[in-house]
PDB file of C-alpha atoms in Angstrom:
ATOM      1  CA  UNK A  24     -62.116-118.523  -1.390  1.00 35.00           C
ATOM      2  CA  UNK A  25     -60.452-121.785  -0.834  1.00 42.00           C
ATOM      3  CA  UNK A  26     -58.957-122.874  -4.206  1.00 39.00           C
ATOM      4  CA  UNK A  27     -57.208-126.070  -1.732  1.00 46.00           C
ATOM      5  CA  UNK A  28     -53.802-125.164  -4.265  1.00 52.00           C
ATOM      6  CA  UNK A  29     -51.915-122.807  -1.208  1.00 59.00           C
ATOM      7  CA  UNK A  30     -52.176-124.492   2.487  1.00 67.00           C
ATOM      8  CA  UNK A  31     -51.016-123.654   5.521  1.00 67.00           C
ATOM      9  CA  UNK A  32     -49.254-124.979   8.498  1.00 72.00           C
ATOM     10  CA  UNK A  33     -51.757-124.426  11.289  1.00 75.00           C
ATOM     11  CA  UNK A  34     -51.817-128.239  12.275  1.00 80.00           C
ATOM     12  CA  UNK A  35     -48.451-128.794  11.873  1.00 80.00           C
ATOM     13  CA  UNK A  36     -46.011-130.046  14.413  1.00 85.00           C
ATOM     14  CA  UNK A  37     -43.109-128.326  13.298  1.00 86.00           C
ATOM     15  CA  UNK A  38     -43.591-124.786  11.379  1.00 86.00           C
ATOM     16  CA  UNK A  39     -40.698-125.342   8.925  1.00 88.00           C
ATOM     17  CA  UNK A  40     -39.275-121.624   7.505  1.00 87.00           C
ATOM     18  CA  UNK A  41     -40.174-121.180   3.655  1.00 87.00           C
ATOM     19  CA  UNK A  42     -36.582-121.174   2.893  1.00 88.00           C
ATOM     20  CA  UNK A  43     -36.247-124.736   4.416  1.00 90.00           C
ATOM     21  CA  UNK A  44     -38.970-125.798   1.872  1.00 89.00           C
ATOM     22  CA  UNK A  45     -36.943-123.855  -0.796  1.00 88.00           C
ATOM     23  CA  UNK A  46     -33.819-125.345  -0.241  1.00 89.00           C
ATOM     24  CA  UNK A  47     -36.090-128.699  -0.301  1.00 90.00           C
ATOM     25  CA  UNK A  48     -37.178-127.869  -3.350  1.00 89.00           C
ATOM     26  CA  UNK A  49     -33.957-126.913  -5.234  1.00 89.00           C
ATOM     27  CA  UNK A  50     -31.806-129.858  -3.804  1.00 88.00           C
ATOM     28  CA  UNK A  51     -34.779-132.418  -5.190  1.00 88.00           C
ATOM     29  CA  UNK A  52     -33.781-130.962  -8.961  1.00 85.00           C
ATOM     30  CA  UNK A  53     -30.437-130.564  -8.425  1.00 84.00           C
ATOM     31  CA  UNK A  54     -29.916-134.487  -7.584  1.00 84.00           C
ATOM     32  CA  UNK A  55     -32.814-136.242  -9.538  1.00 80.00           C
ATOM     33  CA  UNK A  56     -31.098-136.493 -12.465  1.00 75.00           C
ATOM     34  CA  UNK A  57     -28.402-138.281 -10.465  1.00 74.00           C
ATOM     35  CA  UNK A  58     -30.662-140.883  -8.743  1.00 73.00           C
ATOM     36  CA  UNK A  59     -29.621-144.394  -9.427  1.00 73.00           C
ATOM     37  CA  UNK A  60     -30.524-147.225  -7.489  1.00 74.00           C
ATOM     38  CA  UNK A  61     -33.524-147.574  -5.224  1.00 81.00           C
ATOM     39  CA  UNK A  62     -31.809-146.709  -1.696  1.00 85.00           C
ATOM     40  CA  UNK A  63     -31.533-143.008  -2.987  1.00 85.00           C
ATOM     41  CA  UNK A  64     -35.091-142.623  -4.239  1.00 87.00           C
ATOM     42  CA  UNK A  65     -36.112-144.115  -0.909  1.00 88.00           C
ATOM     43  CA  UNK A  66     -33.757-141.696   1.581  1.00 88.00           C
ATOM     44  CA  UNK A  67     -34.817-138.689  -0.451  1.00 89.00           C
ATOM     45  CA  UNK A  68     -38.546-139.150  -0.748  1.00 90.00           C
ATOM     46  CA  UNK A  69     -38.956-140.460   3.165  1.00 92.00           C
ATOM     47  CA  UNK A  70     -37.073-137.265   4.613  1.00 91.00           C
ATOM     48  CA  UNK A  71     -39.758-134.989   2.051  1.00 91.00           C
ATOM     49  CA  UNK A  72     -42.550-137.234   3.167  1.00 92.00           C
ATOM     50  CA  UNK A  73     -41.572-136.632   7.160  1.00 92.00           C
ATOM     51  CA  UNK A  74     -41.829-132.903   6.093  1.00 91.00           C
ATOM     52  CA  UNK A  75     -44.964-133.504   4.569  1.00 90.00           C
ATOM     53  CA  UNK A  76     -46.117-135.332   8.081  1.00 91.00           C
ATOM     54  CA  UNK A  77     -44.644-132.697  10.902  1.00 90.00           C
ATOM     55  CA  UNK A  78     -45.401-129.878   8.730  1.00 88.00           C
ATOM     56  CA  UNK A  79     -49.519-130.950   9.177  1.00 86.00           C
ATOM     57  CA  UNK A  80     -50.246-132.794   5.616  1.00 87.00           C
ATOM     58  CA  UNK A  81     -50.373-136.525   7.401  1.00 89.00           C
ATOM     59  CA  UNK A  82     -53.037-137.710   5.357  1.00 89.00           C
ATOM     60  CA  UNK A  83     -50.920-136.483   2.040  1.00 88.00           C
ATOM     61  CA  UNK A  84     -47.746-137.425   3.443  1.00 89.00           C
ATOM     62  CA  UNK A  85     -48.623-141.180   3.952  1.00 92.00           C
ATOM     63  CA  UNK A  86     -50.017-141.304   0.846  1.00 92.00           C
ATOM     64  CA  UNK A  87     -46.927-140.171  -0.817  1.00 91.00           C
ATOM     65  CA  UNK A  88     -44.918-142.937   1.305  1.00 92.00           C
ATOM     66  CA  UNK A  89     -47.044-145.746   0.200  1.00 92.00           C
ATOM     67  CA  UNK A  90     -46.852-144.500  -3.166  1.00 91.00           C
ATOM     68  CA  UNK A  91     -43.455-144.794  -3.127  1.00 90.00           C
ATOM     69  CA  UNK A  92     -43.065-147.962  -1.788  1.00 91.00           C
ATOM     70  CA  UNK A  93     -44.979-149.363  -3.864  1.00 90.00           C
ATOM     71  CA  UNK A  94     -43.315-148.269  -7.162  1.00 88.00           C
ATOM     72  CA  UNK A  95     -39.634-149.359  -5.750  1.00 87.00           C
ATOM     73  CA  UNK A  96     -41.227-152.709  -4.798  1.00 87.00           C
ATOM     74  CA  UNK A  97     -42.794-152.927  -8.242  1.00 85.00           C
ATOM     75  CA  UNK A  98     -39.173-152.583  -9.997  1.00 84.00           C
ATOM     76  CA  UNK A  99     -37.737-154.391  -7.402  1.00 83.00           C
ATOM     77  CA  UNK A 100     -39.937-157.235  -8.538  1.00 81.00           C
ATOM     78  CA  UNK A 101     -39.467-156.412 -12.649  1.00 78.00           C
ATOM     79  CA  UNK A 102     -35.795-156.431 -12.017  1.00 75.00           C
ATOM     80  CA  UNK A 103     -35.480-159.663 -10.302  1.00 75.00           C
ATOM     81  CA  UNK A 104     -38.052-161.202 -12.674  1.00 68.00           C
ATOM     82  CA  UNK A 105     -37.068-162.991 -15.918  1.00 60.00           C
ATOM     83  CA  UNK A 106     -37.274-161.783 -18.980  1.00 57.00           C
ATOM     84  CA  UNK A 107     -39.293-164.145 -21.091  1.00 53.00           C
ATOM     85  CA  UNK A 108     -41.487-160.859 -22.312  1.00 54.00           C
ATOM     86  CA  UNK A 109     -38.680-158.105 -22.744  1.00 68.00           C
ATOM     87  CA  UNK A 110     -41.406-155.603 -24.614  1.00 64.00           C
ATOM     88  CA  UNK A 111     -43.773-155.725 -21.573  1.00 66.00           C
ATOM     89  CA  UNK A 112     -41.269-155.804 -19.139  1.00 70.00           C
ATOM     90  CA  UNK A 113     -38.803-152.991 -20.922  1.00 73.00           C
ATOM     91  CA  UNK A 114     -42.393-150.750 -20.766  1.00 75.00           C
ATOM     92  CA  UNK A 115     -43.385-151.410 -17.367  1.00 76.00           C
ATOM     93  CA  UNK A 116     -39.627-150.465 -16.156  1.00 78.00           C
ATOM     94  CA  UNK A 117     -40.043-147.528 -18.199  1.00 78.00           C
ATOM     95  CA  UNK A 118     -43.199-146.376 -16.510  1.00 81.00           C
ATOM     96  CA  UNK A 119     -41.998-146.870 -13.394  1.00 83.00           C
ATOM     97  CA  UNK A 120     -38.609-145.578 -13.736  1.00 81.00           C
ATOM     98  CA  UNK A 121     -40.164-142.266 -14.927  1.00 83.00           C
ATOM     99  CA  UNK A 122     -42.263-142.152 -12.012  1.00 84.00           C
ATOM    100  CA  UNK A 123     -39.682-142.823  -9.639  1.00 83.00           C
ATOM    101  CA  UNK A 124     -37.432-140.094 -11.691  1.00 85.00           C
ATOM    102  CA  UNK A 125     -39.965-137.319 -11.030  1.00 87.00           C
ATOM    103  CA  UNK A 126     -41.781-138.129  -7.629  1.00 89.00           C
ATOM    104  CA  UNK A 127     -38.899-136.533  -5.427  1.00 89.00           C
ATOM    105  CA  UNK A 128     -39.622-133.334  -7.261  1.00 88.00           C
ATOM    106  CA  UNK A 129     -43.083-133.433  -7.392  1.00 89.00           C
ATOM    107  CA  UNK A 130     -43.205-134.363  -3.394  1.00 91.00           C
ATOM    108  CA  UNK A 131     -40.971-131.035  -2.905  1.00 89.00           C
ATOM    109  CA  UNK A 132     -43.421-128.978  -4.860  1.00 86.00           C
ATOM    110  CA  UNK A 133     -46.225-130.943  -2.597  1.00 86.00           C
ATOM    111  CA  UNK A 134     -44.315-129.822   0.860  1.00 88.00           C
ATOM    112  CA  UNK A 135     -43.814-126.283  -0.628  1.00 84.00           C
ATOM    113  CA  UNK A 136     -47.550-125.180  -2.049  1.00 81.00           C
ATOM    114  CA  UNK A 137     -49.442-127.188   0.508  1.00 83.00           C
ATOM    115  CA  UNK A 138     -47.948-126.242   3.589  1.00 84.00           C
ATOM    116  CA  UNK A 139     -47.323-122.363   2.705  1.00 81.00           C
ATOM    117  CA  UNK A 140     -49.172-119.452   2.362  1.00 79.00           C
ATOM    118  CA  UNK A 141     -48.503-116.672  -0.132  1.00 76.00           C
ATOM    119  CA  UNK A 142     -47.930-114.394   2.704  1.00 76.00           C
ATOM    120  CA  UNK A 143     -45.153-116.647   3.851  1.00 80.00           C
ATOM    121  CA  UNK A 144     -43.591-116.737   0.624  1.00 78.00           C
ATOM    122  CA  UNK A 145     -43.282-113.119   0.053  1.00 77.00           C
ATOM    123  CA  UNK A 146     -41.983-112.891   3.599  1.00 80.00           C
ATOM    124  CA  UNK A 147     -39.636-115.318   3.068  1.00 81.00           C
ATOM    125  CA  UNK A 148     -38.686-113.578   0.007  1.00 80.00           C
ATOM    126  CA  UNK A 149     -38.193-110.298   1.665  1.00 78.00           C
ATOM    127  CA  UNK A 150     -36.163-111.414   4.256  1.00 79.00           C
ATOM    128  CA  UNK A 151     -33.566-112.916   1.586  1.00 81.00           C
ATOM    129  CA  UNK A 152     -32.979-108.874   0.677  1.00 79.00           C
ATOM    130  CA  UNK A 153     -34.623-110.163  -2.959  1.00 78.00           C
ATOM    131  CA  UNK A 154     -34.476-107.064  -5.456  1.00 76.00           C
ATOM    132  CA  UNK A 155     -38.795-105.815  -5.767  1.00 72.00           C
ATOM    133  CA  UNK A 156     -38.196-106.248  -9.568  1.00 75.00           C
ATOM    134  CA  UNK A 157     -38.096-110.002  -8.575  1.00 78.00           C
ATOM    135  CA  UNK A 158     -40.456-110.149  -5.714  1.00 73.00           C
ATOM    136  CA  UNK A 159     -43.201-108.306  -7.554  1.00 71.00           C
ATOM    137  CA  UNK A 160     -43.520-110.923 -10.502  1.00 75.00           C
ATOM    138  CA  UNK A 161     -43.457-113.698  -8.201  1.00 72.00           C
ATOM    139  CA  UNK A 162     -46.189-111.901  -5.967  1.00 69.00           C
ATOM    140  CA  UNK A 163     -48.629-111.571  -9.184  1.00 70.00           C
ATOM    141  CA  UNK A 164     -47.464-114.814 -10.059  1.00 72.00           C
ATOM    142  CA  UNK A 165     -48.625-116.603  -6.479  1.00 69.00           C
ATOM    143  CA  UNK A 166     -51.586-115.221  -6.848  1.00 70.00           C
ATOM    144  CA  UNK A 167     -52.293-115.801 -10.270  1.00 71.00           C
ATOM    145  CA  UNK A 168     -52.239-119.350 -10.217  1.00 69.00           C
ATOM    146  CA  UNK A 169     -55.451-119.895  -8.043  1.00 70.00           C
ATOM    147  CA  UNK A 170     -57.080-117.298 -10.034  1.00 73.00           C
ATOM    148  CA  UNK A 171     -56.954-119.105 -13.196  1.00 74.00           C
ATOM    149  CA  UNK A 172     -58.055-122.134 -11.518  1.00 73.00           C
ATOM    150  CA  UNK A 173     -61.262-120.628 -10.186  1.00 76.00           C
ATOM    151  CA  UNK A 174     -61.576-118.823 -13.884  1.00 78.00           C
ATOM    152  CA  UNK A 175     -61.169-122.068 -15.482  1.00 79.00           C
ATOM    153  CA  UNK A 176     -63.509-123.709 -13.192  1.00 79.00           C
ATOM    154  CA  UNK A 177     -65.980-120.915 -15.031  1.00 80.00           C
ATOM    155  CA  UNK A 178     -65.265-121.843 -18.047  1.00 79.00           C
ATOM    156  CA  UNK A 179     -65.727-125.428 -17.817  1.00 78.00           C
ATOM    157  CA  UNK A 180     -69.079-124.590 -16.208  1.00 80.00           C
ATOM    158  CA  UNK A 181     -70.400-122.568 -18.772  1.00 79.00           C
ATOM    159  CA  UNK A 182     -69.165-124.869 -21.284  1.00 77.00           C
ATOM    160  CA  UNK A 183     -71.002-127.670 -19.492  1.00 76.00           C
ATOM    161  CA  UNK A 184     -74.245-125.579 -19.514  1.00 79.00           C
ATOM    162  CA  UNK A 185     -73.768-124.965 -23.612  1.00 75.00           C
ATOM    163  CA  UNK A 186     -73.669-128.971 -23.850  1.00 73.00           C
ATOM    164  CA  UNK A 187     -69.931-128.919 -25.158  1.00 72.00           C
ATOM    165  CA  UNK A 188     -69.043-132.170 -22.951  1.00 68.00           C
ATOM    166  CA  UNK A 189     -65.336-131.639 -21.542  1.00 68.00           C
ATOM    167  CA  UNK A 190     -64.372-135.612 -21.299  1.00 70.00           C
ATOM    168  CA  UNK A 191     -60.898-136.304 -22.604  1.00 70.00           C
ATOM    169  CA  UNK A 192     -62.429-138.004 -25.498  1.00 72.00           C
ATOM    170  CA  UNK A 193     -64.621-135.109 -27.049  1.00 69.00           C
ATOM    171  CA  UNK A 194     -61.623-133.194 -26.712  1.00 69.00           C
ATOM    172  CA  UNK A 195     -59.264-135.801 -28.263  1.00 74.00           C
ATOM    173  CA  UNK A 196     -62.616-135.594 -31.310  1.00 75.00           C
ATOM    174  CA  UNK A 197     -62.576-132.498 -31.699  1.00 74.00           C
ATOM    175  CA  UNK A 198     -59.566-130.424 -30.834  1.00 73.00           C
ATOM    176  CA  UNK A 199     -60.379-127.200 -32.275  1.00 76.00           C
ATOM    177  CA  UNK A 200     -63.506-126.916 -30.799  1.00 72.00           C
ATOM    178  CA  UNK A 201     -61.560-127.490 -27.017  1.00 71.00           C
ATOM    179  CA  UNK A 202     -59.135-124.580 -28.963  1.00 71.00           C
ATOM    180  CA  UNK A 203     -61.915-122.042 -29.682  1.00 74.00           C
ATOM    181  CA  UNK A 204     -64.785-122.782 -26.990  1.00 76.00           C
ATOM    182  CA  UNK A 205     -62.342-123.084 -24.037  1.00 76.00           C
ATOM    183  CA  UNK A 206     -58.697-122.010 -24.115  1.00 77.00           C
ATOM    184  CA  UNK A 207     -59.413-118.699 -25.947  1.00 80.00           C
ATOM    185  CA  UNK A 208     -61.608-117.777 -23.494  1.00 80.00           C
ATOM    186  CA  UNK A 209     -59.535-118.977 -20.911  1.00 79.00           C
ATOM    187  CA  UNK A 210     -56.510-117.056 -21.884  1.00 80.00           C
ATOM    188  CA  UNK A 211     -58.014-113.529 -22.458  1.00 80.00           C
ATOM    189  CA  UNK A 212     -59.780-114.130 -18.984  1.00 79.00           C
ATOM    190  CA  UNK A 213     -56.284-115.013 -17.646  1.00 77.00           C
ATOM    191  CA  UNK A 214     -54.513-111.979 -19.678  1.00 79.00           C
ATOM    192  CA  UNK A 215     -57.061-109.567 -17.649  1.00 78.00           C
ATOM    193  CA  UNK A 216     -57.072-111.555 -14.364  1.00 75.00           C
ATOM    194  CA  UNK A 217     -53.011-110.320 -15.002  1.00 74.00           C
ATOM    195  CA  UNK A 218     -53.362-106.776 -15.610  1.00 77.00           C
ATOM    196  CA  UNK A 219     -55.492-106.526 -12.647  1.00 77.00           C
ATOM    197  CA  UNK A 220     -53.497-108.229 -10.455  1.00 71.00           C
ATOM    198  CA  UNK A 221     -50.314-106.443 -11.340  1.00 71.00           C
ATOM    199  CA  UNK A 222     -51.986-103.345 -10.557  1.00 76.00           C
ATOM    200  CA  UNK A 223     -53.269-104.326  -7.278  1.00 72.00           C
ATOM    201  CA  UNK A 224     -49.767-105.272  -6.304  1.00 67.00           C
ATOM    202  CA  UNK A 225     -48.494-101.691  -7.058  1.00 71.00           C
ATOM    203  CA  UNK A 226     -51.793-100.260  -5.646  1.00 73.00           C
ATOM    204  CA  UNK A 227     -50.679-101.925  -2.368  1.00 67.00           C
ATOM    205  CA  UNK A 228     -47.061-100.534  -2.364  1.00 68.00           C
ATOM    206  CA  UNK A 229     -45.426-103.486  -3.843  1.00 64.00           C
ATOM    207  CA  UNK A 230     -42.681-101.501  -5.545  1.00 63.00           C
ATOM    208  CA  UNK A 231     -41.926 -98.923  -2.633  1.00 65.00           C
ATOM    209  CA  UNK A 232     -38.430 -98.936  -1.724  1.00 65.00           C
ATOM    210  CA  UNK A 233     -39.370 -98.313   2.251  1.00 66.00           C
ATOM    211  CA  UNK A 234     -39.204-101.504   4.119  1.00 66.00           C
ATOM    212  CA  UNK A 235     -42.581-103.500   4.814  1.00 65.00           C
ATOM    213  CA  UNK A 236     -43.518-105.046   7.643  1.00 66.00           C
ATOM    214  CA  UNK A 237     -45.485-108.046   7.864  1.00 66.00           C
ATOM    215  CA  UNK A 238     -47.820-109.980  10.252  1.00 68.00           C
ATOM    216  CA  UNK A 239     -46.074-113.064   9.357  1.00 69.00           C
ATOM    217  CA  UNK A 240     -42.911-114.795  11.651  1.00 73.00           C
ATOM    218  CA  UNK A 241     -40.500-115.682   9.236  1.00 77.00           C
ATOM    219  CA  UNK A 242     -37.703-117.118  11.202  1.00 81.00           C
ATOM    220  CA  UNK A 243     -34.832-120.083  10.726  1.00 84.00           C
ATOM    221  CA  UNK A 244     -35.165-121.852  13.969  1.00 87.00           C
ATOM    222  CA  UNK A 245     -32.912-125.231  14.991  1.00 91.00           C
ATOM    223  CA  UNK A 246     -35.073-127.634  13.311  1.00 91.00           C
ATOM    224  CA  UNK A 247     -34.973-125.427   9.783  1.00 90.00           C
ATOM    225  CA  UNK A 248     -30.698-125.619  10.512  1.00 92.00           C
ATOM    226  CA  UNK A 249     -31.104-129.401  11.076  1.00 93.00           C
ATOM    227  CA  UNK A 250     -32.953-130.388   8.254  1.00 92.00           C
ATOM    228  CA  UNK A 251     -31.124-128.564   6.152  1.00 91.00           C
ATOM    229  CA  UNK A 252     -28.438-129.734   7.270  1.00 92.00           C
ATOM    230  CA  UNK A 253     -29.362-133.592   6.324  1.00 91.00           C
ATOM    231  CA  UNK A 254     -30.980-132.512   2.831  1.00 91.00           C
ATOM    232  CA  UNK A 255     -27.625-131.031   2.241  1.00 90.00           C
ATOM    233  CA  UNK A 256     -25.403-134.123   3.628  1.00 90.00           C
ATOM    234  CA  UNK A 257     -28.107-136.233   1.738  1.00 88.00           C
ATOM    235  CA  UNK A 258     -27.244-134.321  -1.770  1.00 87.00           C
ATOM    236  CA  UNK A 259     -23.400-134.679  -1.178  1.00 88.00           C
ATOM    237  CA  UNK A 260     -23.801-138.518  -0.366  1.00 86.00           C
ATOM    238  CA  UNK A 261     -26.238-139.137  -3.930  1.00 84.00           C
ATOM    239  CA  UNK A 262     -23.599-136.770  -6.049  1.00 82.00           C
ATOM    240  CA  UNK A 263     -20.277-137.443  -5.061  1.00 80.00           C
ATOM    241  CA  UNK A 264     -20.913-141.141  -3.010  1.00 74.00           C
ATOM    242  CA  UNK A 265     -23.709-142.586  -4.869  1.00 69.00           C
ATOM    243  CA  UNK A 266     -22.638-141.607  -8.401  1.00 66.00           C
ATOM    244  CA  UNK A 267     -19.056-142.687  -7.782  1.00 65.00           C
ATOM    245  CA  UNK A 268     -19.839-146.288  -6.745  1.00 62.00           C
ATOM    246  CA  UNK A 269     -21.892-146.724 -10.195  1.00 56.00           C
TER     247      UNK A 269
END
């Protein structure tokens, strides 16, 4: 089943390593509490977004760029406007501000989930000599996420079928009806989805201490080292450059 959450990079121009789109991942929330400024935002997001593009998400990757374009043009514009309606402009800085303040993270997650396979990540997890007492949880947890999606997908269904309408505004009505018609069910579907996968993972040899092999090439090659190496000079420059000058 295709639950379009996990990709793959079989279109892609460059195969980046997991760990590449790890290290991605961590150095977006280690600096974007430290982005100030517009030229930041923009570096950080348009290296993620060339990811996105060489790594076969063009479509998604383009989208993200215009996205982000168009929020720093929009403060841009609110910061060079006047400010004859504080209130409406102080809100609409707000908005964008918080947009701007989450999108390198949520571009990261983007480049990681949507260009990776589960295989790959336990691969990749493997071959950074993780203990099984970690890798194990994150396994069940991989493959627990799409799981629940195609259980609440059920849910929703059946609910639909019952005549219980599932617009945000019959649930904002009537909260404890969303409460007892649709997350209970959810979460005791989601607490045996669990169990089952937990066991399938030790059914499979999950936590045998013999090393497993694995049809999957995970592999640092010279374009993992070089764009690691700019997401690293990139995260020096916005902590210790960018943060200074402020």
């Amino acid at each position: 089943m295709d639950f379009e959450l996990y990709g793959d990079d079989s279109r892609a121009l460059i195969k980046f390593d997991p760990r590449t789109k790890l290290l991605v991942f961590f150095v977006s929330s280690l600096v974007s509490l430290s982005l100030r400024g517009n030229l930041p935002v923009l570096v950080l997001c348009t290296l993620e977004c060339v990811m996105l593009i060489l790594s076969g998400q063009r479509a998604l990757g383009v989208r993200c760029q215009v996205i982000l374009l168009f929020s720093l043009f929009v403060r841009s514009c609110i910061e060079s406007s006047d400010q004859g309606a504080e209130v409406v402009v102080s809100l609409c800085m707000g908005i964008v501000s918080l947009v701007l303040f989450v999108f390198p993270l949520f571009v990261s997650v983007l480049l990681l989930v949507r260009t990776t396979r589960v295989s790959q990540f336990l691969s990749a997890f493997r071959a950074m000599h993780l203990p099984m007492i970690i890798v194990i949880p994150l396994a069940v947890m991989f493959r627990f996420i799409p799981t629940v999606q195609d259980e609440w997908n059920g849910v929703r269904k059946a609910m639909v079928f019952r005549g219980i309408s599932m617009t945000p505004g019959a649930v904002l009505r009537r909260p404890f009806q969303t409460i007892e018609y649709i997350l209970v069910p959810l979460l005791f579907s989601s607490i045996n989805v669990m169990e089952e996968l937990a066991a399938a993972s030790l059914a499979r040899g999950m936590d045998s201490e013999r090393t497993r092999t694995s049809f999957e090439e995970v592999k640092l090659r010279p374009v993992d080292y070089l764009f690691i190496a700019i997401f690293a000079a990139a995260a020096i420059w916005i902590l210790f450059v960018v943060r200074k000058n402020l």
